[in-house]
Coordinates of C-alpha atoms in Angstrom, one line a residue:
M22 CA -0.2 -0.2 -0.1
S23 CA 1.3 3.5 -1.3
Q24 CA 2.3 5.7 1.8
V25 CA -0.3 8.3 0.0
I26 CA -3.4 6.2 0.4
I27 CA -2.0 5.3 4.1
D28 CA -1.4 9.0 4.9
S29 CA -4.8 10.0 3.1
F30 CA -6.9 7.5 5.2
W31 CA -5.3 8.2 8.5
V32 CA -5.8 12.3 7.9
A33 CA -9.4 11.2 7.1
L34 CA -9.9 9.3 10.1
A35 CA -8.6 12.0 12.3
A36 CA -10.7 14.5 10.5
F37 CA -13.8 12.1 11.0
L38 CA -12.5 12.7 15.0
V39 CA -12.7 16.3 14.7
F40 CA -15.8 17.1 12.9
W41 CA -17.0 14.0 16.1
M42 CA -16.2 16.9 18.3
N43 CA -19.2 19.0 17.6
L44 CA -21.5 16.6 19.5
G45 CA -19.0 17.2 22.4
F46 CA -19.2 20.9 21.9
A47 CA -22.9 20.8 21.7
S48 CA -23.3 18.7 24.6
V49 CA -21.1 20.3 26.9
E50 CA -22.7 23.6 26.2
A51 CA -26.4 22.5 26.7
G52 CA -25.5 20.8 29.9
M53 CA -24.1 23.8 31.4
A54 CA -27.0 26.3 30.2
R55 CA -30.4 26.0 31.8
A56 CA -33.2 23.8 29.9
K57 CA -34.8 26.7 28.9
N58 CA -32.4 27.3 26.1
T59 CA -31.4 23.9 25.5
V60 CA -33.3 24.0 21.6
N61 CA -31.4 27.2 20.7
I62 CA -28.0 26.2 22.1
L63 CA -28.4 22.3 19.9
S64 CA -29.3 24.7 17.0
K65 CA -26.6 27.0 17.1
N66 CA -24.1 24.0 17.3
F67 CA -25.6 22.6 13.8
I68 CA -25.9 25.9 12.4
V69 CA -22.3 27.1 13.2
F70 CA -20.8 24.1 11.5
A71 CA -22.4 24.8 8.3
V72 CA -22.0 28.3 8.1
S73 CA -18.6 27.8 8.5
S74 CA -18.2 25.0 6.4
L75 CA -19.7 27.1 3.5
G76 CA -17.4 30.3 4.6
F77 CA -14.7 28.0 4.6
M78 CA -15.5 26.3 1.1
L79 CA -16.2 30.0 -0.8
L80 CA -13.2 31.7 0.3
G81 CA -11.6 31.1 3.4
F82 CA -9.5 28.4 2.2
G83 CA -8.1 30.4 -0.2
L84 CA -7.3 33.1 2.0
M85 CA -5.6 30.6 4.3
F86 CA -3.4 28.8 1.4
G87 CA -3.7 30.9 -1.7
S88 CA -0.2 32.1 -1.6
D89 CA 2.7 33.0 0.2
N90 CA 2.4 36.4 0.8
P91 CA 3.2 37.5 4.5
F92 CA -0.3 38.7 5.1
V93 CA -3.4 36.8 3.6
G94 CA -3.4 34.2 0.5
T95 CA -3.7 36.2 -2.9
D96 CA -3.5 34.5 -6.2
N97 CA -5.4 31.3 -5.7
L98 CA -9.1 32.5 -4.0
W99 CA -11.8 30.1 -5.5
I100 CA -10.9 26.5 -5.0
L101 CA -14.5 25.5 -5.2
G102 CA -14.8 22.4 -7.4
K103 CA -11.3 22.2 -8.7
I104 CA -8.2 21.0 -7.5
P105 CA -5.7 23.7 -7.8
E106 CA -2.7 23.0 -9.9
W107 CA -0.4 24.8 -7.4
Y108 CA -1.4 22.1 -4.9
T109 CA 1.0 19.9 -6.7
N110 CA 4.0 21.9 -6.8
E111 CA 6.9 20.7 -4.4
E112 CA 7.6 24.4 -3.5
T113 CA 4.2 24.8 -2.5
I114 CA 3.1 26.1 0.9
L115 CA 0.6 23.0 1.6
L116 CA 3.7 21.2 3.1
G117 CA 4.0 17.8 4.2
S118 CA 3.0 14.1 2.7
P119 CA 1.2 14.8 -0.8
I120 CA -2.4 13.1 0.4
T121 CA -5.1 13.4 -1.1
F122 CA -6.4 17.2 -1.8
W123 CA -9.8 17.3 -0.5
I124 CA -8.9 15.1 1.9
K125 CA -6.5 17.6 3.3
F126 CA -8.8 20.6 2.3
F127 CA -11.7 18.7 4.5
W128 CA -8.9 18.7 7.9
Q129 CA -9.0 22.1 7.6
L130 CA -12.2 22.9 7.2
V131 CA -13.1 21.2 10.4
F132 CA -10.6 23.2 12.1
C133 CA -12.3 26.2 11.5
G134 CA -15.6 24.8 12.3
T135 CA -14.1 24.5 15.6
A136 CA -12.9 27.6 16.2
A137 CA -17.0 28.9 15.3
T138 CA -18.0 26.8 17.9
I139 CA -16.1 27.9 20.6
V140 CA -17.7 31.4 20.3
S141 CA -21.0 29.7 20.8
G142 CA -20.4 28.9 24.4
A143 CA -19.6 32.2 25.5
V144 CA -22.2 34.3 24.2
A145 CA -24.9 31.4 24.9
E146 CA -28.5 32.2 26.6
R147 CA -28.9 36.0 25.4
V148 CA -27.2 36.4 21.6
K149 CA -29.9 36.8 18.9
Y150 CA -29.9 33.2 16.3
I151 CA -29.6 35.5 13.5
S152 CA -26.7 37.8 14.8
F153 CA -24.8 34.6 15.8
I154 CA -25.0 33.4 12.3
I155 CA -23.8 36.4 10.6
F156 CA -20.8 36.5 12.7
S157 CA -19.8 32.9 12.7
F158 CA -20.1 33.2 8.6
V159 CA -17.7 36.2 9.0
L160 CA -15.2 34.8 11.3
T161 CA -14.6 31.8 9.1
L162 CA -14.7 33.6 5.7
F163 CA -12.1 36.4 6.8
I164 CA -10.9 36.5 10.2
Y165 CA -10.1 32.6 11.0
P166 CA -8.3 32.1 7.1
I167 CA -6.1 35.3 7.8
V168 CA -5.1 34.2 11.0
G169 CA -4.4 30.7 9.8
H170 CA -2.6 31.9 6.9
W171 CA 0.1 33.5 9.0
I172 CA 0.9 30.4 11.2
W173 CA 0.2 27.5 8.9
G174 CA 0.0 29.2 5.1
G175 CA 3.3 30.3 5.0
G176 CA 2.5 33.9 6.3
W177 CA 4.7 36.2 8.2
L178 CA 5.0 34.2 11.6
A179 CA 5.8 31.4 9.9
D180 CA 8.6 32.8 8.2
I181 CA 10.3 34.1 11.5
G182 CA 9.9 30.4 12.7
F183 CA 6.4 30.6 14.8
Q184 CA 5.1 27.1 16.4
D185 CA 1.8 25.8 16.7
F186 CA 1.6 22.3 15.9
A187 CA -2.4 21.7 16.5
G188 CA -3.9 25.1 16.5
G189 CA -3.6 26.6 20.1
T190 CA -3.3 30.1 18.8
V191 CA -4.8 29.1 15.3
V192 CA -8.1 27.7 16.5
H193 CA -8.1 28.0 20.3
G194 CA -6.5 31.0 20.9
L195 CA -8.7 33.1 18.2
G196 CA -12.0 31.4 19.2
G197 CA -11.6 32.2 22.7
I198 CA -10.6 36.0 22.0
A199 CA -13.6 36.1 19.6
A200 CA -15.7 34.5 22.5
L201 CA -14.3 37.1 24.6
A202 CA -15.2 40.3 22.4
G203 CA -18.7 38.8 21.9
A204 CA -19.6 38.2 25.5
M205 CA -18.2 41.7 26.2
A206 CA -20.2 43.2 23.3
L207 CA -23.5 41.2 24.9
G208 CA -23.1 42.0 28.6
P209 CA -23.9 39.5 31.0
R210 CA -27.1 37.6 31.4
I211 CA -30.2 38.8 33.5
G212 CA -29.4 38.1 37.2
K213 CA -26.0 37.0 36.8
Y214 CA -24.7 40.1 39.1
G215 CA -26.1 41.1 42.0
K216 CA -26.8 44.9 43.3
D217 CA -23.3 44.7 45.0
G218 CA -21.6 43.4 41.9
K219 CA -20.8 40.1 42.6
P220 CA -21.1 37.3 40.5
K221 CA -24.1 34.8 41.1
A222 CA -24.4 31.1 40.3
I223 CA -26.6 30.5 37.4
P224 CA -25.9 26.2 37.4
G225 CA -26.4 24.3 34.0
H226 CA -29.6 22.0 34.1
N227 CA -27.7 18.9 33.2
M228 CA -24.2 18.0 34.2
S229 CA -24.6 14.2 32.7
L230 CA -24.8 15.8 29.6
A231 CA -22.0 18.1 29.7
V232 CA -20.0 15.2 31.1
I233 CA -20.9 13.2 28.3
G234 CA -19.9 16.1 26.2
V235 CA -16.4 16.3 27.5
F236 CA -15.9 12.3 26.8
V237 CA -16.9 13.2 23.1
L238 CA -14.5 16.1 23.0
W239 CA -11.8 13.7 24.6
L240 CA -12.1 10.8 22.3
G241 CA -12.1 14.1 19.1
W242 CA -8.6 15.4 20.8
F243 CA -7.1 11.9 19.6
G244 CA -8.0 13.3 15.7
F245 CA -7.0 16.8 16.7
N246 CA -3.9 16.4 17.6
P247 CA -2.4 13.2 16.3
G248 CA -3.7 14.1 13.0
S249 CA -1.6 17.2 12.9
T250 CA 1.1 14.9 12.0
L251 CA -0.7 14.7 8.3
S252 CA 1.5 11.7 8.0
F253 CA 1.4 8.0 9.5
A254 CA 4.9 8.0 8.1
E255 CA 6.7 8.1 11.1
P256 CA 4.7 6.3 13.8
G257 CA 6.4 7.3 16.6
D258 CA 5.2 10.6 16.1
V259 CA 1.7 9.8 16.2
A260 CA 2.2 7.7 19.7
H261 CA 4.2 10.5 21.1
V262 CA 1.7 13.1 20.1
L263 CA -1.1 10.6 21.5
L264 CA 0.3 10.4 24.5
T265 CA 1.2 13.9 25.6
T266 CA -2.4 14.5 24.7
N267 CA -4.1 12.0 27.0
T268 CA -1.3 12.8 29.9
A269 CA -2.1 16.5 29.3
A270 CA -5.4 15.8 30.2
I271 CA -5.5 13.5 33.0
I272 CA -2.9 15.7 34.9
A273 CA -5.3 18.7 34.4
I274 CA -8.5 16.9 35.7
L275 CA -6.7 16.0 38.9
A276 CA -5.0 19.6 39.2
S277 CA -8.4 21.2 38.4
T278 CA -10.4 18.8 41.1
A279 CA -7.5 19.5 43.8
T280 CA -7.7 23.3 43.0
S281 CA -11.3 23.4 43.3
W282 CA -11.3 21.4 46.6
I283 CA -9.0 23.6 48.0
K284 CA -10.4 27.1 47.0
I285 CA -13.8 26.4 47.4
G286 CA -14.3 23.6 49.5
K287 CA -15.9 21.1 47.5
P288 CA -14.6 19.0 44.3
D289 CA -16.6 21.3 41.8
L290 CA -17.7 19.0 38.9
G291 CA -17.9 22.3 36.6
M292 CA -14.1 23.0 37.2
T293 CA -13.0 19.4 36.5
I294 CA -15.0 19.2 33.2
N295 CA -13.3 22.4 32.6
G296 CA -9.9 21.5 33.7
C297 CA -9.9 18.4 31.5
L298 CA -10.4 20.9 28.7
A299 CA -7.9 23.2 29.8
G300 CA -5.3 20.1 29.8
L301 CA -6.5 19.2 26.2
V302 CA -6.0 22.7 25.0
I303 CA -3.0 24.1 26.9
I304 CA -1.0 20.9 25.1
T305 CA -2.5 21.3 21.6
P306 CA 0.3 23.8 20.4
G307 CA 3.2 21.9 21.7
A308 CA 2.3 18.3 21.5
A309 CA 5.1 17.4 19.4
Y310 CA 7.6 19.8 20.7
V311 CA 7.7 18.8 24.2
S312 CA 8.6 15.5 26.3
I313 CA 6.1 13.6 27.9
P314 CA 6.9 14.8 31.5
V315 CA 6.5 18.4 30.4
S316 CA 2.9 17.6 29.1
M317 CA 2.3 16.3 32.8
L318 CA 3.4 19.7 34.0
L319 CA 1.9 21.5 31.0
G320 CA -1.3 19.9 32.1
A321 CA -1.0 20.6 35.9
I322 CA -0.5 24.3 34.8
G323 CA -3.6 24.2 33.1
G324 CA -5.7 22.9 35.3
V325 CA -4.9 25.1 38.3
I326 CA -4.9 27.9 35.8
V327 CA -8.5 27.3 34.6
V328 CA -10.3 27.7 38.0
F329 CA -8.9 31.0 38.8
A330 CA -9.6 32.3 35.1
V331 CA -13.0 31.3 35.4
M332 CA -13.5 33.2 38.6
M333 CA -11.4 36.1 37.0
F334 CA -13.7 36.3 34.2
D335 CA -16.7 36.4 36.5
R336 CA -15.4 39.2 38.6
L337 CA -14.3 41.0 35.8
K338 CA -17.9 41.0 34.7
V339 CA -17.9 39.1 31.7
D340 CA -20.5 36.3 31.2
D341 CA -19.4 33.1 30.1
P342 CA -21.8 30.4 30.9
V343 CA -19.2 27.5 29.7
G344 CA -15.6 29.2 30.5
A345 CA -14.7 29.2 26.9
T346 CA -12.6 32.0 27.7
S347 CA -10.8 30.3 30.1
V348 CA -10.3 27.2 28.5
H349 CA -9.5 28.2 25.1
L350 CA -8.2 31.5 25.0
V351 CA -6.2 31.2 28.3
N352 CA -4.9 28.3 28.0
G353 CA -4.3 28.4 24.0
F354 CA -2.4 31.1 24.4
L355 CA -0.6 30.3 27.5
G356 CA 0.2 26.7 25.9
T357 CA 1.7 28.6 23.0
I358 CA 4.0 30.3 25.0
A359 CA 5.2 27.5 26.8
V360 CA 6.8 26.2 23.1
G361 CA 9.4 28.8 24.0
L362 CA 10.0 27.3 27.1
F363 CA 9.6 23.6 26.7
A364 CA 10.3 22.9 23.3
K365 CA 13.2 19.8 22.4
E366 CA 14.6 19.4 19.1
G367 CA 14.2 16.0 18.0
V368 CA 11.6 15.1 20.4
T369 CA 9.4 13.5 17.3
T370 CA 11.2 14.3 13.7
L371 CA 8.3 17.4 13.7
S372 CA 10.2 19.1 16.4
P373 CA 12.7 21.6 14.6
A374 CA 14.1 24.2 17.9
N375 CA 14.9 24.0 21.3
G376 CA 13.4 26.5 23.6
L377 CA 14.7 28.3 26.8
F378 CA 15.1 25.6 29.3
Y379 CA 16.8 23.2 26.5
G380 CA 19.3 25.6 25.5
G381 CA 17.4 27.5 22.4
G382 CA 17.7 30.9 24.4
F383 CA 15.1 33.3 24.0
K384 CA 14.8 33.6 20.4
L385 CA 11.8 31.1 19.9
L386 CA 10.3 32.3 23.2
G387 CA 10.2 35.7 21.9
V388 CA 8.8 34.6 18.5
Q389 CA 5.4 32.8 20.4
I390 CA 5.2 35.7 22.4
L391 CA 5.1 37.8 19.8
G392 CA 2.5 35.5 17.8
V393 CA 0.1 35.3 20.6
V394 CA -0.1 39.3 21.0
S395 CA -0.5 39.9 17.5
V396 CA -3.3 37.4 16.8
A397 CA -4.9 38.3 20.6
V398 CA -4.7 42.2 18.8
F399 CA -6.0 41.3 15.7
G400 CA -8.7 38.5 16.6
F401 CA -10.0 41.1 19.1
L402 CA -10.4 44.2 17.2
T403 CA -11.8 42.4 14.5
S404 CA -14.5 40.4 16.1
I405 CA -15.3 43.5 18.4
L406 CA -15.7 45.6 15.3
V407 CA -18.0 43.0 13.4
W408 CA -19.7 42.6 16.9
Q409 CA -20.4 46.2 16.8
I410 CA -21.8 46.7 13.3
L411 CA -24.4 43.8 14.2
K412 CA -25.1 45.6 17.8
K413 CA -26.1 48.6 15.8
T414 CA -27.7 47.5 13.1
I415 CA -29.9 44.1 13.3
G416 CA -28.9 44.1 17.3
I417 CA -26.9 40.8 18.9
R418 CA -29.2 40.9 22.0
V419 CA -32.6 39.1 22.3
T420 CA -35.2 41.0 24.6
A421 CA -35.3 40.8 28.2
K422 CA -38.7 38.9 28.0
E423 CA -37.7 36.5 25.5
E424 CA -34.4 36.0 27.8
L425 CA -36.4 35.0 31.0
E426 CA -38.8 33.2 29.3
G427 CA -36.1 31.1 27.2
L428 CA -34.7 31.6 23.7
D429 CA -36.4 28.0 22.8
I430 CA -39.8 29.9 22.8
G431 CA -38.5 33.3 21.7
E432 CA -36.3 32.4 19.0
H433 CA -37.2 29.1 18.0
G434 CA -40.5 28.5 18.9
N435 CA -40.3 24.9 20.7
E436 CA -38.9 23.2 24.1
A437 CA -36.1 20.7 24.4
Y438 CA -38.1 19.1 27.2
P439 CA -42.0 19.7 26.6
G440 CA -42.9 16.3 28.6
F441 CA -41.6 17.4 31.4
A442 CA -42.6 20.8 31.8
P443 CA -45.2 21.1 35.0
A444 CA -48.2 23.4 34.6
V445 CA -47.3 26.4 37.6
E446 CA -49.8 28.8 38.9
T447 CA -48.2 31.5 40.9
L448 CA -50.9 32.5 43.6
A449 CA -51.2 36.3 45.0
D450 CA -49.1 35.1 47.6
G451 CA -46.2 34.3 45.5
E452 CA -46.7 30.1 46.2
E453 CA -46.7 28.0 43.6
V454 CA -49.0 24.7 42.7
I455 CA -48.3 22.4 40.3
A456 CA -51.1 20.9 38.4
V457 CA -50.9 17.4 37.4
S458 CA -54.0 15.5 35.2
V459 CA -54.6 11.9 36.1
P460 CA -56.5 10.1 33.8
Q461 CA -59.2 8.2 35.6
E462 CA -61.8 5.3 34.5
S463 CA -65.5 6.0 35.4
V464 CA -67.5 3.4 37.6
P465 CA -70.8 2.4 36.3
S466 CA -73.6 4.1 37.5
D467 CA -75.3 0.6 38.8
E468 CA -71.9 -0.4 40.6
A469 CA -71.4 3.1 42.2
V470 CA -71.3 3.3 45.8
K471 CA -74.4 5.2 46.6
V472 CA -73.7 8.9 48.4
I473 CA -74.9 9.4 51.7
N474 CA -74.4 12.5 54.2
T475 CA -72.8 11.1 57.1
A476 CA -71.2 14.4 58.5
D477 CA -70.7 14.5 61.9
T478 CA -69.8 17.7 63.2
G479 CA -69.3 17.0 66.6
A480 CA -65.7 15.1 66.0
K481 CA -62.7 17.3 65.6
I482 CA -60.4 16.9 62.6
T483 CA -56.9 18.0 62.9
K484 CA -54.1 18.0 60.3
V485 CA -50.8 17.5 61.4
S486 CA -47.8 18.2 58.8
I487 CA -44.4 17.4 59.1
V488 CA -41.2 18.9 57.5
T489 CA -38.3 17.0 57.7
A490 CA -35.1 15.1 55.3
P491 CA -35.9 12.6 53.1
G492 CA -33.7 10.1 54.7
K493 CA -36.0 10.3 57.4
L494 CA -39.2 8.9 55.9
H495 CA -39.0 5.2 56.4
K496 CA -38.0 5.3 60.0
L497 CA -40.7 7.9 60.3
Q498 CA -43.3 5.7 58.7
T499 CA -42.1 3.2 61.4
E500 CA -43.1 5.1 63.8
L501 CA -46.1 6.0 62.7
D502 CA -47.3 2.9 61.8
A503 CA -47.2 1.5 65.8
I504 CA -49.6 4.2 66.6
G505 CA -52.0 3.0 63.9
I506 CA -51.6 5.6 61.4
T507 CA -51.2 4.3 58.1
G508 CA -52.7 7.2 55.8
L509 CA -49.9 9.9 54.8
T510 CA -49.7 12.1 52.0
V511 CA -45.5 12.7 51.4
T512 CA -44.7 15.5 48.9
N513 CA -41.1 16.6 47.9
V514 CA -40.5 20.0 48.4
L515 CA -37.4 22.6 48.7
G516 CA -36.6 24.9 51.7
F517 CA -34.5 25.9 54.6
G518 CA -35.4 27.3 58.2
M519 CA -33.6 30.1 59.6
Q520 CA -30.2 28.5 59.1
K521 CA -30.6 29.6 55.7
G522 CA -29.8 26.4 54.2
H523 CA -26.9 25.1 55.8
A524 CA -25.4 22.9 53.1
R525 CA -23.6 25.4 51.0
E526 CA -23.6 24.6 47.2
Y527 CA -21.5 26.2 44.9
Y528 CA -21.2 26.3 41.2
R529 CA -17.8 27.0 39.1
G530 CA -16.7 28.6 42.3
N531 CA -20.1 31.0 43.3
P532 CA -22.5 30.2 45.9
V533 CA -25.7 29.1 44.9
E534 CA -27.7 31.7 46.1
T535 CA -30.7 30.3 46.9
N536 CA -29.4 27.2 49.2
L537 CA -33.1 25.5 49.1
L538 CA -32.4 22.2 50.6
P539 CA -34.1 19.3 49.8
K540 CA -37.3 18.2 52.2
I541 CA -40.4 15.6 52.6
K542 CA -43.5 17.1 53.7
V543 CA -46.1 14.6 55.4
D544 CA -49.4 15.5 55.9
I545 CA -51.6 13.3 58.0
V546 CA -55.3 13.9 58.8
V547 CA -56.4 12.6 62.2
C548 CA -59.8 12.5 64.1
K549 CA -59.6 9.5 66.3
T550 CA -55.9 9.1 67.0
P551 CA -54.7 12.1 69.7
V552 CA -52.7 14.3 68.4
P553 CA -49.9 14.3 71.5
A554 CA -49.6 10.6 70.4
L555 CA -48.7 11.3 66.7
V556 CA -46.6 14.3 68.0
A557 CA -44.6 12.1 70.2
A558 CA -44.2 9.5 67.7
A559 CA -42.9 12.2 65.3
K560 CA -40.4 13.4 67.9
K561 CA -39.4 10.1 68.7
A562 CA -38.5 8.9 65.0
L563 CA -36.6 12.8 63.9
Y564 CA -35.2 13.6 66.8
T565 CA -31.0 14.3 66.6
G566 CA -30.5 17.5 68.6
N567 CA -29.1 18.9 65.3
Y568 CA -30.5 21.1 62.2
G569 CA -32.1 19.8 59.9
D570 CA -34.3 17.5 62.0
G571 CA -37.6 19.2 61.1
K572 CA -40.8 20.8 62.1
I573 CA -44.3 19.8 62.7
F574 CA -47.6 22.2 62.2
I575 CA -50.8 21.3 63.7
S576 CA -53.8 23.1 62.3
N577 CA -57.8 22.6 62.2
V578 CA -59.9 20.9 59.7
E579 CA -63.4 22.2 59.1
N580 CA -64.4 19.1 57.3
A581 CA -63.3 16.4 55.4
V582 CA -65.1 14.8 52.6
K583 CA -65.1 11.4 50.8
I584 CA -65.6 12.0 46.7
R585 CA -66.3 8.4 46.3
T586 CA -69.3 8.1 48.7
G587 CA -69.9 11.6 49.9
E588 CA -69.2 10.8 53.7
E589 CA -68.1 14.0 55.4
G590 CA -66.2 14.3 59.0
Y591 CA -65.2 11.6 61.1
S592 CA -66.8 8.8 58.8
A593 CA -65.0 10.3 55.7
L594 CA -61.6 9.6 57.3
Q595 CA -62.5 5.6 57.8
D596 CA -61.8 2.9 55.2
E597 CA -62.9 -0.3 56.1
I598 CA -61.5 -2.6 52.8

């Protein structure tokens, strides 16, 4: 089998894995946002790949690889439907093994789509759908290809020796800086900051979905980084990149978990998720240039940094629901600069120079810093310009009403979870009542129990409501059974007493201020059983002397009516089977 076939197959397989990362981004973003915006988020992640693919096909690829002009490709802009003659030239800027052109094109296309997808998470839950589509198109038509040309297309950064193996700056840094510009232009979500200016937690609705998304992204990264070898001629290179990628991720998971545990007091799952992604991003620019031990160090740095970066952007009032800026911008640029420190010539056949710590001096480090600063400035200025133009023309943010009700209804007219939406009625006093409709079968009229009014107005009826922790229900039932009470109504509720919810909850480092704790409410209506006996049984079952034992509420009931028979009062409470 020829090397061209092997290399083409390898790059195609890796491109499929990178494409698969779109599912990961969609799942992470949807899981870390609120349920009312799920349709909008999933739709954005579909449309962004379609839009980015179109932009890259029409003009983006040509701007990125059309010539060796220092700033942008100019000579071969329109490649749709033909294989450019310059591709087969040995002097072409598309260096590497001569794999099939359209496979290489698809490889570059899925990378372009990844950069655009990063923006989606940072602007989630308040951006106009049409404005996001237009920005994504402009990003992939012009902004991304120009940066890509500088670094991968024979532009000025490539000429001075800038190193970015798999897109730490081209994809993640640029995507992150565009996301930052979008988040700043939009402003924070309603309710994100209190009157004192402090950030409030807005927890995601489905952390299970977010975790699944991270595993999908992790798998996709085994195409993203190793596939950037663009050849399988040196299997050792592929294996090295594979291992540095995985090693950075696992160390970053441990580091972010430990950091959040120390900083917040609990191992925050959201921080662990971002830690994994931070490790994958920080190793991306140098995966083929650094050793395995260095990949461990970079993973640890990324895992720690991302926790503080999330908190920093929150304090700076940059509302990023998924942490895209902390993960991609911070770690993409940081990993690129790290190449100037830790690159080791010959660690793979693709590593051309030594960094500062391996005797290379400051040359490579200086080039890496210059490249990062240049891309950050260009990416931010062009992105904020596009966002501001959209803001002044068609607008970029949905109305406050649409944001509060959810973008699923306001932007798309449908919901992600229609079967799980309870009918909620808000009463005058603010209490919410959930109405549940239960289908009933009718009994033939000749079999129905005759209605007899047996009201006993002289019998006292008392309602006893017990609010306590869910785990105590079984013991309570046992004690109530012992005094002859078998009829209970149990409801799952949320609430707290004067201690204001002692189980402190955090989401990505910010306290969840509601602090509503899970409780159960047990309602018992008695007439024959002495109330003091019932109270004594409840206290026996529930008392520990600690906060959370619960409370007992006693109230008089005017009457009770058994619907099946029409019996009232004392008789309505007696069930004989």
